Coordinates of C-alpha atoms in Angstrom, one line a residue:
M1088 CA 106.8 91.1 90.5
E1089 CA 110.5 91.4 89.8
E1090 CA 110.3 91.1 86.1
E1091 CA 107.6 93.7 85.9
I1092 CA 109.5 96.1 88.1
R1093 CA 112.5 95.6 85.9
A1094 CA 110.4 96.2 82.8
V1095 CA 109.2 99.6 84.2
A1096 CA 112.8 100.6 85.1
E1097 CA 114.1 99.8 81.7
A1098 CA 111.2 101.7 80.1
I1099 CA 112.1 104.7 82.2
L1100 CA 115.8 104.5 81.1
C1101 CA 114.9 103.9 77.5
R1102 CA 112.4 106.7 77.3
A1103 CA 114.4 109.1 79.3
E1104 CA 117.4 108.6 77.0
E1105 CA 115.2 109.2 74.0
A1106 CA 113.5 112.3 75.4
G1107 CA 116.5 113.8 77.1
F1108 CA 114.9 114.4 80.4
V1109 CA 112.2 113.3 82.9
R1110 CA 109.4 115.5 84.1
I1111 CA 108.3 114.3 87.5
F1112 CA 104.9 115.2 89.1
S1113 CA 104.2 113.8 92.5
H1114 CA 101.6 114.2 95.3
Y1115 CA 102.3 116.6 98.1
D1116 CA 102.0 114.2 101.1
A1117 CA 104.8 112.1 102.7
D1118 CA 104.3 109.2 100.4
G1119 CA 104.3 111.4 97.3
L1120 CA 107.4 113.3 98.4
T1121 CA 109.4 110.2 99.3
S1122 CA 108.4 108.6 96.0
A1123 CA 109.7 111.6 94.1
G1124 CA 112.7 111.9 96.4
I1125 CA 113.7 108.3 95.7
L1126 CA 113.5 108.7 92.0
C1127 CA 115.3 112.1 92.1
N1128 CA 118.2 110.5 94.0
A1129 CA 118.3 107.6 91.5
F1130 CA 118.3 109.9 88.5
L1131 CA 121.0 112.1 89.9
R1132 CA 123.2 109.1 90.4
K1133 CA 122.4 107.9 86.9
G1134 CA 123.1 111.3 85.3
I1135 CA 119.5 111.6 84.0
P1136 CA 118.3 115.2 83.8
F1137 CA 114.9 115.8 85.6
H1138 CA 112.5 118.5 86.8
T1139 CA 110.2 117.7 89.7
S1140 CA 107.0 119.4 90.7
I1141 CA 105.0 118.6 93.8
V1142 CA 101.2 119.1 93.5
P1143 CA 98.1 118.6 95.6
K1144 CA 96.2 116.7 92.9
L1145 CA 96.2 115.8 89.2
S1146 CA 93.7 118.5 88.3
P1147 CA 92.2 119.1 84.8
Q1148 CA 94.3 122.2 84.6
L1149 CA 97.5 120.2 85.2
L1150 CA 96.5 117.6 82.6
Q1151 CA 96.1 120.4 80.1
A1152 CA 99.5 121.7 80.9
L1153 CA 101.1 118.3 80.6
R1154 CA 100.1 118.2 76.9
A1155 CA 102.9 120.7 76.3
E1156 CA 105.5 118.5 77.9
D1157 CA 108.0 116.8 75.5
G1158 CA 110.0 114.6 77.9
L1159 CA 109.1 111.5 79.7
I1160 CA 106.3 112.3 82.2
L1161 CA 106.5 110.4 85.5
L1162 CA 103.5 110.6 87.8
C1163 CA 104.0 109.4 91.4
D1164 CA 101.3 108.6 94.0
M1165 CA 98.5 109.7 91.7
G1166 CA 97.2 109.1 88.2
T1167 CA 95.2 105.9 88.6
A1168 CA 92.0 107.6 89.8
Q1169 CA 92.2 110.0 86.9
L1170 CA 93.2 107.3 84.4
D1171 CA 90.3 108.1 82.1
A1172 CA 91.3 111.7 81.8
V1173 CA 95.0 110.8 81.4
L1174 CA 94.2 108.5 78.5
E1175 CA 91.9 110.9 76.9
Q1176 CA 94.0 114.1 77.1
L1177 CA 97.6 112.6 77.0
S1178 CA 97.2 109.9 74.4
G1179 CA 100.5 109.4 72.5
K1180 CA 102.6 110.9 75.3
N1181 CA 105.3 108.8 77.1
I1182 CA 104.0 108.5 80.6
V1183 CA 104.9 106.2 83.5
I1184 CA 102.6 106.1 86.5
I1185 CA 103.8 104.7 89.9
D1186 CA 100.7 104.6 92.1
H1187 CA 98.8 102.5 94.6
H1188 CA 95.3 104.1 94.5
A1189 CA 92.2 102.4 93.1
P1190 CA 91.0 103.1 89.6
P1191 CA 87.8 105.0 88.7
P1192 CA 84.6 103.3 89.8
P1193 CA 83.3 100.7 87.3
N1194 CA 80.2 102.7 86.5
E1195 CA 82.2 105.6 85.0
Q1196 CA 82.3 105.8 81.3
P1197 CA 85.7 105.1 79.7
P1198 CA 87.3 107.8 77.6
Q1199 CA 86.8 108.2 73.9
L1200 CA 90.3 107.7 72.5
P1201 CA 91.4 108.9 69.1
R1202 CA 92.4 105.3 68.1
T1203 CA 90.9 102.0 69.0
L1204 CA 93.0 100.1 71.6
E1205 CA 93.5 96.4 71.1
T1206 CA 94.3 93.9 73.8
S1207 CA 97.3 91.7 73.2
S1208 CA 97.5 88.0 74.0
F1209 CA 99.0 88.9 77.3
S1210 CA 95.8 90.4 78.7
T1211 CA 94.1 88.8 81.6
N1212 CA 90.3 88.5 82.3
A1213 CA 88.8 90.9 84.8
T1214 CA 87.8 89.1 88.0
N1215 CA 86.5 91.9 90.2
E1216 CA 84.9 95.4 90.0
H1217 CA 88.1 97.3 90.0
S1218 CA 89.7 95.2 87.3
S1219 CA 86.5 95.4 85.4
A1220 CA 86.7 99.2 85.4
L1221 CA 90.4 99.0 84.3
A1222 CA 89.5 96.6 81.5
A1223 CA 87.1 99.2 80.1
F1224 CA 90.2 101.1 79.1
S1225 CA 91.5 98.2 77.0
P1226 CA 95.1 98.0 78.3
S1227 CA 97.5 96.6 75.8
V1228 CA 99.2 94.5 78.4
L1229 CA 98.4 93.3 81.9
L1230 CA 101.5 91.4 83.0
N1231 CA 101.3 89.2 86.1
N1232 CA 98.7 91.5 87.8
T1233 CA 101.3 94.2 88.3
V1234 CA 101.9 96.4 85.2
A1235 CA 99.3 97.7 82.8
I1236 CA 100.5 99.2 79.5
F1237 CA 98.2 101.4 77.5
T1238 CA 99.1 102.5 74.0
S1239 CA 97.3 104.5 71.2
Q1240 CA 99.0 102.3 68.6
E1241 CA 97.7 98.9 67.6
V1242 CA 99.7 96.1 69.2
E1243 CA 100.0 92.6 67.6
G1244 CA 99.7 89.7 70.0
A1245 CA 102.9 87.9 70.6
G1246 CA 101.5 84.7 72.0
G1247 CA 104.6 84.1 74.2
A1248 CA 104.8 80.8 75.9
G1249 CA 106.9 81.6 79.0
R1250 CA 107.1 84.3 81.7
A1251 CA 110.6 85.4 80.7
E1252 CA 109.6 85.6 77.0
E1253 CA 106.5 87.7 78.0
A1254 CA 108.7 90.0 80.2
S1255 CA 111.0 90.5 77.3
E1256 CA 108.1 91.3 75.0
V1257 CA 106.9 93.9 77.5
R1258 CA 110.3 95.6 77.8
D1259 CA 110.4 95.8 74.0
L1260 CA 106.9 97.2 73.8
V1261 CA 107.2 99.9 76.5
C1262 CA 110.5 101.2 74.9
E1263 CA 109.3 101.2 71.3
V1264 CA 105.9 102.9 71.2
P1265 CA 104.4 106.0 72.9
S1266 CA 102.4 104.6 75.7
I1267 CA 101.2 105.0 79.3
T1268 CA 102.7 102.5 81.6
L1269 CA 100.9 102.0 84.9
L1270 CA 102.8 100.3 87.8
N1271 CA 100.0 99.7 90.3
P1272 CA 99.1 96.2 91.6
V1273 CA 95.9 97.6 93.2
A1274 CA 94.6 98.9 89.9
V1275 CA 95.0 95.5 88.2
T1276 CA 94.0 93.1 91.1
G1277 CA 91.4 95.3 92.7
K1278 CA 92.9 94.4 96.2
D1279 CA 93.7 97.6 98.1
E1280 CA 96.4 96.5 100.4
D1281 CA 98.2 98.4 103.1
A1282 CA 101.5 96.5 102.6
F1283 CA 102.9 98.8 99.9
C1284 CA 102.7 102.4 98.8
A1285 CA 103.9 104.6 96.0
A1286 CA 107.3 105.0 97.7
S1287 CA 107.6 101.3 98.1
L1288 CA 107.1 100.8 94.4
A1289 CA 109.4 103.7 93.5
Y1290 CA 112.2 102.2 95.6
L1291 CA 111.8 98.8 93.9
V1292 CA 112.1 100.6 90.5
A1293 CA 115.1 102.6 91.8
K1294 CA 117.0 99.4 92.7
Y1295 CA 117.0 98.5 89.0
L1296 CA 118.4 101.9 88.2
G1297 CA 121.6 101.5 90.3
N1298 CA 122.9 100.7 93.7
N1299 CA 120.2 102.5 95.7
T1300 CA 119.6 100.3 98.8
D1301 CA 120.5 103.3 101.0
L1302 CA 117.2 104.9 99.9
A1303 CA 115.1 102.2 101.6
G1304 CA 114.6 104.5 104.6
L1305 CA 112.7 107.0 102.3
A1306 CA 110.4 104.1 101.2
L1307 CA 109.6 103.2 104.8
A1308 CA 108.9 106.9 105.7
G1309 CA 106.4 107.0 102.8
A1310 CA 104.7 103.9 104.1
L1311 CA 104.5 105.4 107.6
G1312 CA 103.0 108.5 106.1
D1313 CA 100.1 106.4 104.7
H1314 CA 99.7 104.6 108.0
Q1315 CA 100.7 101.3 106.4
Q1316 CA 101.8 98.0 107.8
L1317 CA 105.6 97.4 107.8
N1318 CA 105.4 93.8 108.9
E1319 CA 104.0 92.3 105.7
G1320 CA 104.1 92.3 102.0
V1321 CA 106.4 94.6 100.0
N1322 CA 107.0 96.9 102.9
R1323 CA 108.3 94.0 105.1
K1324 CA 110.7 93.0 102.3
I1325 CA 112.1 96.5 102.1
L1326 CA 112.3 96.8 105.9
D1327 CA 114.2 93.5 106.2
E1328 CA 116.6 94.7 103.5
A1329 CA 117.1 98.0 105.2
L1330 CA 117.8 96.5 108.6
N1331 CA 120.2 94.0 107.2
A1332 CA 122.1 96.7 105.3
G1333 CA 122.2 99.0 108.3
V1334 CA 120.2 101.7 106.5
V1335 CA 117.6 101.5 109.2
S1336 CA 117.7 100.6 112.9
A1337 CA 114.8 99.5 115.1
R1338 CA 114.1 100.1 118.8
K1339 CA 111.3 100.2 121.3
G1340 CA 110.1 103.5 122.5
L1341 CA 107.6 106.4 122.4
K1342 CA 106.2 107.2 119.0
L1343 CA 106.3 110.9 119.7
S1344 CA 108.4 113.3 117.6
G1345 CA 110.1 116.5 118.7
E1346 CA 113.4 117.6 120.1
S1347 CA 112.3 117.8 123.7
L1348 CA 109.6 116.1 125.7
R1349 CA 107.8 119.5 126.1
E1350 CA 107.8 120.0 122.4
A1351 CA 106.7 116.5 121.7
L1352 CA 103.7 116.7 124.1
L1353 CA 102.7 120.2 123.2
F1354 CA 102.5 119.5 119.5
S1355 CA 101.5 115.8 119.6
T1356 CA 98.6 115.1 117.3
D1357 CA 99.4 111.6 116.0
P1358 CA 99.3 110.0 118.5
Y1359 CA 96.8 112.5 119.8
T1360 CA 96.7 113.5 123.5
E1361 CA 94.6 116.2 125.1
L1362 CA 97.8 117.8 126.4
A1363 CA 98.4 119.1 122.9
G1364 CA 98.2 122.9 122.8
S1365 CA 98.2 123.3 126.6
P1366 CA 101.6 124.4 128.1
E1367 CA 100.3 124.3 131.7
M1368 CA 99.0 120.7 131.3
V1369 CA 102.3 119.6 129.7
E1370 CA 104.4 121.1 132.5
S1371 CA 102.1 119.5 135.2
F1372 CA 102.2 116.1 133.4
C1373 CA 106.0 116.1 133.2
E1374 CA 106.3 116.9 136.9
D1375 CA 103.8 114.1 137.7
V1376 CA 105.8 111.5 135.7
G1377 CA 109.1 112.7 137.1
V1378 CA 110.8 113.6 133.8
P1379 CA 112.1 117.1 133.0
A1380 CA 110.1 118.8 130.3
E1381 CA 113.3 119.9 128.6
Q1382 CA 114.7 116.4 128.3
K1383 CA 115.5 115.3 124.8
I1384 CA 113.3 112.6 123.4
S1385 CA 116.4 110.8 122.0
E1386 CA 117.9 110.7 125.5
L1387 CA 115.0 109.2 127.4
T1388 CA 115.6 105.7 128.8
E1389 CA 113.2 102.9 127.7
E1390 CA 111.8 102.9 131.3
E1391 CA 111.1 106.6 131.2
Q1392 CA 109.4 106.3 127.8
R1393 CA 107.3 103.4 129.1
R1394 CA 106.3 105.5 132.2
I1395 CA 105.3 108.4 130.0
A1396 CA 103.2 106.2 127.7
D1397 CA 101.4 104.6 130.6
A1398 CA 100.6 108.0 132.1
L1399 CA 99.3 109.2 128.7
V1400 CA 97.0 106.2 128.4
A1401 CA 95.7 106.9 132.0
L1402 CA 94.8 110.4 130.8
L1403 CA 92.9 109.1 127.8
H1404 CA 89.3 110.2 127.6
T1405 CA 86.7 107.7 126.4
P1406 CA 86.1 108.1 122.7
H1407 CA 83.1 110.3 121.8
S1408 CA 80.8 107.5 120.8
H1409 CA 81.3 105.4 123.9
E1410 CA 80.9 107.8 126.8
E1411 CA 80.3 106.4 130.3
R1412 CA 76.7 105.5 131.1
G1413 CA 74.9 107.6 133.6
E1414 CA 73.0 106.7 136.7
G1415 CA 70.0 104.4 136.3
E1416 CA 71.1 102.9 133.0
S1417 CA 71.0 99.3 132.2
E1418 CA 74.4 98.2 133.6
K1419 CA 73.4 99.6 137.1
E1420 CA 70.2 97.5 136.9
G1421 CA 72.3 94.4 136.1
T1422 CA 71.2 94.0 132.5
R1423 CA 73.3 94.7 129.4
N1424 CA 71.9 94.9 125.8
E1425 CA 73.7 93.9 122.7
A1426 CA 74.5 97.4 121.7
E1427 CA 76.1 98.2 125.1
E1428 CA 78.3 95.1 124.9
E1429 CA 79.4 95.9 121.4
A1430 CA 80.2 99.5 122.5
E1431 CA 82.4 98.2 125.3
S1432 CA 84.2 95.9 122.9
V1433 CA 84.8 98.7 120.4
S1434 CA 86.1 100.9 123.3
E1435 CA 88.5 98.2 124.5
K1436 CA 89.8 97.7 121.0
A1437 CA 90.2 101.5 120.6
L1438 CA 92.2 101.6 123.8
R1439 CA 94.6 98.9 122.7
L1440 CA 95.1 100.7 119.3
Y1441 CA 95.9 103.9 121.2
E1442 CA 98.5 102.1 123.4
D1443 CA 100.1 100.7 120.3
A1444 CA 100.1 104.2 118.7
L1445 CA 101.9 105.6 121.7
F1446 CA 104.6 103.0 122.4
G1447 CA 106.2 100.3 120.3
T1448 CA 108.8 99.8 117.6
T1449 CA 110.3 103.0 116.2
F1450 CA 112.7 103.3 113.3
I1451 CA 116.0 105.2 113.0
L1452 CA 117.0 106.4 109.5
N1453 CA 120.7 106.1 109.6
E1454 CA 121.3 107.7 106.1
E1455 CA 118.9 110.7 106.4
V1456 CA 119.2 114.2 107.8
I1457 CA 116.5 113.5 110.3
A1458 CA 117.0 110.3 112.2
S1459 CA 113.5 109.5 113.5
A1460 CA 111.4 108.0 110.7
E1461 CA 108.2 109.3 112.3
E1462 CA 109.6 112.8 112.6
F1463 CA 111.1 112.8 109.1
M1464 CA 107.8 111.7 107.7
R1465 CA 105.8 114.4 109.5
I1466 CA 108.2 117.2 108.7
I1467 CA 108.2 116.5 104.9
D1468 CA 104.5 116.0 105.0
A1469 CA 104.1 119.5 106.5
C1470 CA 106.4 120.9 103.8
G1471 CA 104.3 119.5 101.0
R1472 CA 101.0 120.6 102.5
F1473 CA 102.2 124.2 102.9
G1474 CA 103.2 124.3 99.2
K1475 CA 106.9 123.9 100.0
G1476 CA 107.5 120.6 98.3
G1477 CA 110.9 121.7 97.2
I1478 CA 112.0 121.8 100.8
G1479 CA 110.6 118.2 101.3
I1480 CA 112.5 117.0 98.2
A1481 CA 115.7 118.7 99.5
L1482 CA 115.4 116.7 102.7
C1483 CA 115.0 113.5 100.7
L1484 CA 118.2 114.6 98.9
R1485 CA 119.9 115.0 102.3
D1486 CA 120.4 118.8 102.1
E1487 CA 120.9 119.8 105.7
S1488 CA 120.7 123.5 104.8
V1489 CA 116.9 123.4 104.7
L1490 CA 116.4 121.8 108.1
E1491 CA 115.6 125.0 110.0
D1492 CA 113.0 126.0 107.5
A1493 CA 111.5 122.5 107.4
R1494 CA 111.1 122.4 111.2
R1495 CA 109.5 125.8 111.2
L1496 CA 106.9 124.7 108.7
H1497 CA 106.3 121.6 110.8
R1498 CA 105.7 123.6 114.0
K1499 CA 103.3 125.9 112.0
F1500 CA 101.5 122.9 110.7
Q1501 CA 101.1 121.3 114.1
T1502 CA 99.9 124.6 115.6
K1503 CA 97.1 124.7 113.0
L1504 CA 96.1 121.1 113.9
V1505 CA 96.2 121.8 117.6
L1506 CA 93.9 124.8 117.2
E1507 CA 91.3 122.8 115.2
L1508 CA 91.5 119.9 117.6
R1509 CA 91.0 122.2 120.5
R1510 CA 87.9 123.6 118.8
V1511 CA 86.5 120.1 118.4
R1512 CA 87.3 119.2 122.0
E1513 CA 85.8 122.3 123.5
S1514 CA 82.6 122.1 121.4
R1515 CA 81.8 118.5 122.1
S1516 CA 79.9 119.2 125.2
S1517 CA 77.8 121.9 123.7
A1518 CA 74.7 121.8 121.4
A1519 CA 76.7 123.6 118.8
S1520 CA 79.3 120.9 118.3
A1521 CA 81.8 121.6 115.5
V1522 CA 81.5 118.0 114.4
K1523 CA 78.1 117.0 113.1
E1524 CA 76.8 113.5 113.4
M1525 CA 74.7 111.5 110.8
P1526 CA 73.6 107.9 111.1
N1527 CA 76.7 106.6 109.3
L1528 CA 79.3 109.3 109.5
Y1529 CA 80.6 112.5 111.2
Y1530 CA 81.4 115.6 109.2
F1531 CA 83.3 118.8 110.0
F1532 CA 84.0 122.1 108.3
V1533 CA 87.6 123.0 108.9
R1534 CA 88.7 126.6 109.6
E1535 CA 92.4 126.3 108.9
R1536 CA 94.0 125.8 105.5
G1537 CA 96.3 122.9 104.4
I1538 CA 95.4 120.4 107.2
T1539 CA 92.2 118.8 105.9
G1540 CA 93.4 115.2 105.3
V1541 CA 95.6 115.0 108.3
L1542 CA 92.9 116.4 110.6
A1543 CA 90.4 113.9 109.3
G1544 CA 92.8 111.1 110.0
I1545 CA 93.4 112.2 113.6
L1546 CA 89.7 112.6 114.3
A1547 CA 88.9 109.1 112.8
R1548 CA 91.8 107.3 114.6
Y1549 CA 91.6 108.9 118.1
I1550 CA 88.3 110.7 118.7
F1551 CA 85.4 109.5 116.5
V1552 CA 86.3 105.8 116.1
D1553 CA 83.0 104.2 115.3
K1554 CA 82.1 105.9 112.0
P1555 CA 84.0 107.5 109.1
V1556 CA 84.9 111.2 109.4
V1557 CA 84.4 113.6 106.5
V1558 CA 86.2 116.9 106.7
L1559 CA 85.2 119.7 104.2
N1560 CA 87.5 122.6 103.4
T1561 CA 86.1 125.8 101.8
I1562 CA 89.0 128.0 103.0
G1563 CA 91.3 129.6 100.4
K1564 CA 89.9 127.4 97.6
P1565 CA 88.6 128.7 94.3
E1566 CA 85.1 130.0 94.8
N1567 CA 83.6 127.1 92.9
E1568 CA 85.4 124.3 94.7
T1569 CA 85.3 122.5 98.1
K1570 CA 88.0 120.0 99.1
I1571 CA 86.9 116.8 100.8
S1572 CA 89.0 114.4 103.0
A1573 CA 87.3 111.3 104.4
R1574 CA 89.0 108.8 106.8
C1575 CA 88.0 105.9 109.0
G1576 CA 90.0 104.2 111.7
T1577 CA 91.3 100.6 112.0
L1578 CA 88.1 99.4 113.6
L1579 CA 86.2 99.9 110.3
K1580 CA 88.7 98.1 108.1
G1581 CA 86.9 95.7 105.8
V1582 CA 83.5 97.3 106.7
V1583 CA 83.6 100.6 104.9
D1584 CA 85.1 101.5 101.4
L1585 CA 85.5 105.2 101.4
S1586 CA 87.2 105.2 98.0
T1587 CA 84.0 104.0 96.4
A1588 CA 81.7 106.1 98.6
V1589 CA 83.6 109.3 98.0
S1590 CA 84.2 108.9 94.3
V1591 CA 80.6 107.9 93.5
A1592 CA 79.2 110.7 95.6
A1593 CA 81.6 113.3 94.1
L1594 CA 80.6 112.1 90.6
K1595 CA 77.0 112.5 91.4
V1596 CA 77.4 116.2 92.4
G1597 CA 79.7 117.0 89.5
G1598 CA 83.1 116.5 91.2
F1599 CA 85.7 113.8 91.2
G1600 CA 87.5 111.8 93.9
G1601 CA 89.1 108.5 94.9
G1602 CA 91.7 107.0 97.2
H1603 CA 91.7 104.0 99.5
P1604 CA 89.0 102.2 101.5
S1605 CA 90.1 103.9 104.7
A1606 CA 91.3 107.2 103.2
A1607 CA 89.8 109.1 100.3
G1608 CA 89.5 112.6 99.0
A1609 CA 87.5 114.6 96.5
S1610 CA 86.9 118.0 95.0
I1611 CA 83.3 119.0 94.5
P1612 CA 81.5 122.1 93.3
A1613 CA 80.8 124.7 95.9
G1614 CA 77.2 124.5 97.1
T1615 CA 76.9 120.8 96.7
E1616 CA 78.3 119.9 100.1
K1617 CA 74.9 118.9 101.6
A1618 CA 74.0 116.6 98.7
F1619 CA 77.5 115.1 98.8
I1620 CA 77.4 114.3 102.5
E1621 CA 73.9 112.8 102.2
E1622 CA 75.1 110.6 99.4
V1623 CA 78.2 109.4 101.2
N1624 CA 76.1 108.7 104.3
R1625 CA 73.7 106.6 102.2
I1626 CA 76.5 104.6 100.5
V1627 CA 78.4 104.0 103.8
G1628 CA 75.1 102.9 105.4
E1629 CA 74.6 100.3 102.6
Q1630 CA 78.2 99.1 103.0
R1631 CA 77.7 98.6 106.8
K1632 CA 74.5 96.7 106.3
S1633 CA 76.0 94.3 103.8
H1634 CA 79.0 93.6 106.0

């Protein structure tokens, strides 16, 4: 991948020099903010002028606005799912996309471009449904399953014989003609992996822009924000590099964030405990484990942290879908059917996942203004979701003056989450449960703004673990739009593909969507919610049957 990353970095330098500045647009979550933050740092050090905007999505309105941009347009953590619209509306613009989302479903029609695109001799043959969809856009170059280059100008095949020669041809191509360069291994290979994210790819690009190894902590925070694995693939390579350079340190401990134990427990939503939002329960819990509530998390001994984690596991309520059997049921009679055995197996796996979420390896960011990687990630994520992406970028630029405002936003965000989680918890035992169940999913209408995706993830990981969770947000949106976030937990990995389910269902009702197999989102017309949910339920049911 190194030659391809180098080609993208050189394309950015070449086009930025020609245009005079870079216009960055990035997604508002932790991965998007750290992606943009990495590149902002790299451009500052390189003396490249830039202007950064943090946005919730690459909407049709934003695409229209981009047509007036004259500089190099750099899209981070988005763009692939909207590739058809990008190619259609921004043909001829200099655009670089750094992303890790899946392309549009293969059944969507490719855009009608003003000029016919020709495929050079570097093109590869599509081998799966995602790359088939991508091939419909006729990329001019697919280099080593990593970089796709689209251009509205005809490109003559070079017929290079070796990899170095091909890479040289690509660097020449991306610098010489207006084009859209897509850095996204997922889009080309069709394999949606959790071993790299947009921030990971942005960091690899930044390394070719200068001495930027100290930015590795930002890449890891982005990966944590997308709940990715750090022990394999690109993320593992970055982690090893960061550890060896002293940029990041690792230690065993609680995966709770907050200045004090009281604050950590009171606002803990990921990992989620039912102590969240209950000051009386938090005080009682701290007394029971023998640790002062005001004790700083950073000053707890490993033994104290382990004791707290064990006590939290002991408090854990059985997940919603696997409640204890009542009197007279089959286990009491000495018989067990296959469904009950499977339920117990799932419950045991969920418990182990919860234990891992509470206690394990944590990371210290030695170069950033917030040392805890988990806390840094959650704080900048809250900034972005509240429309204060500038504060999140400032934290990535190591501006300590915004810390107080950032922490205030994080507390406000956690308070909203806690209120919604309490509503879910308190309604579960009633007939009017806030979360509705269908054969293949759960769905929930949120009452708080700005927390849709995060709330869906918490519900899927810690409460409703056996089926995907779809959260719908009609609060504060345009009258004609409903925002969708769909999530599923680790237990459904490889069984359900929410990216396909959500994007196909959204398209059917006149909306658009995409994402990853375990985390996807969409925008749909108001009034189509019932039809959308029914379609997602149908598609997920087919996916589960075929597994």
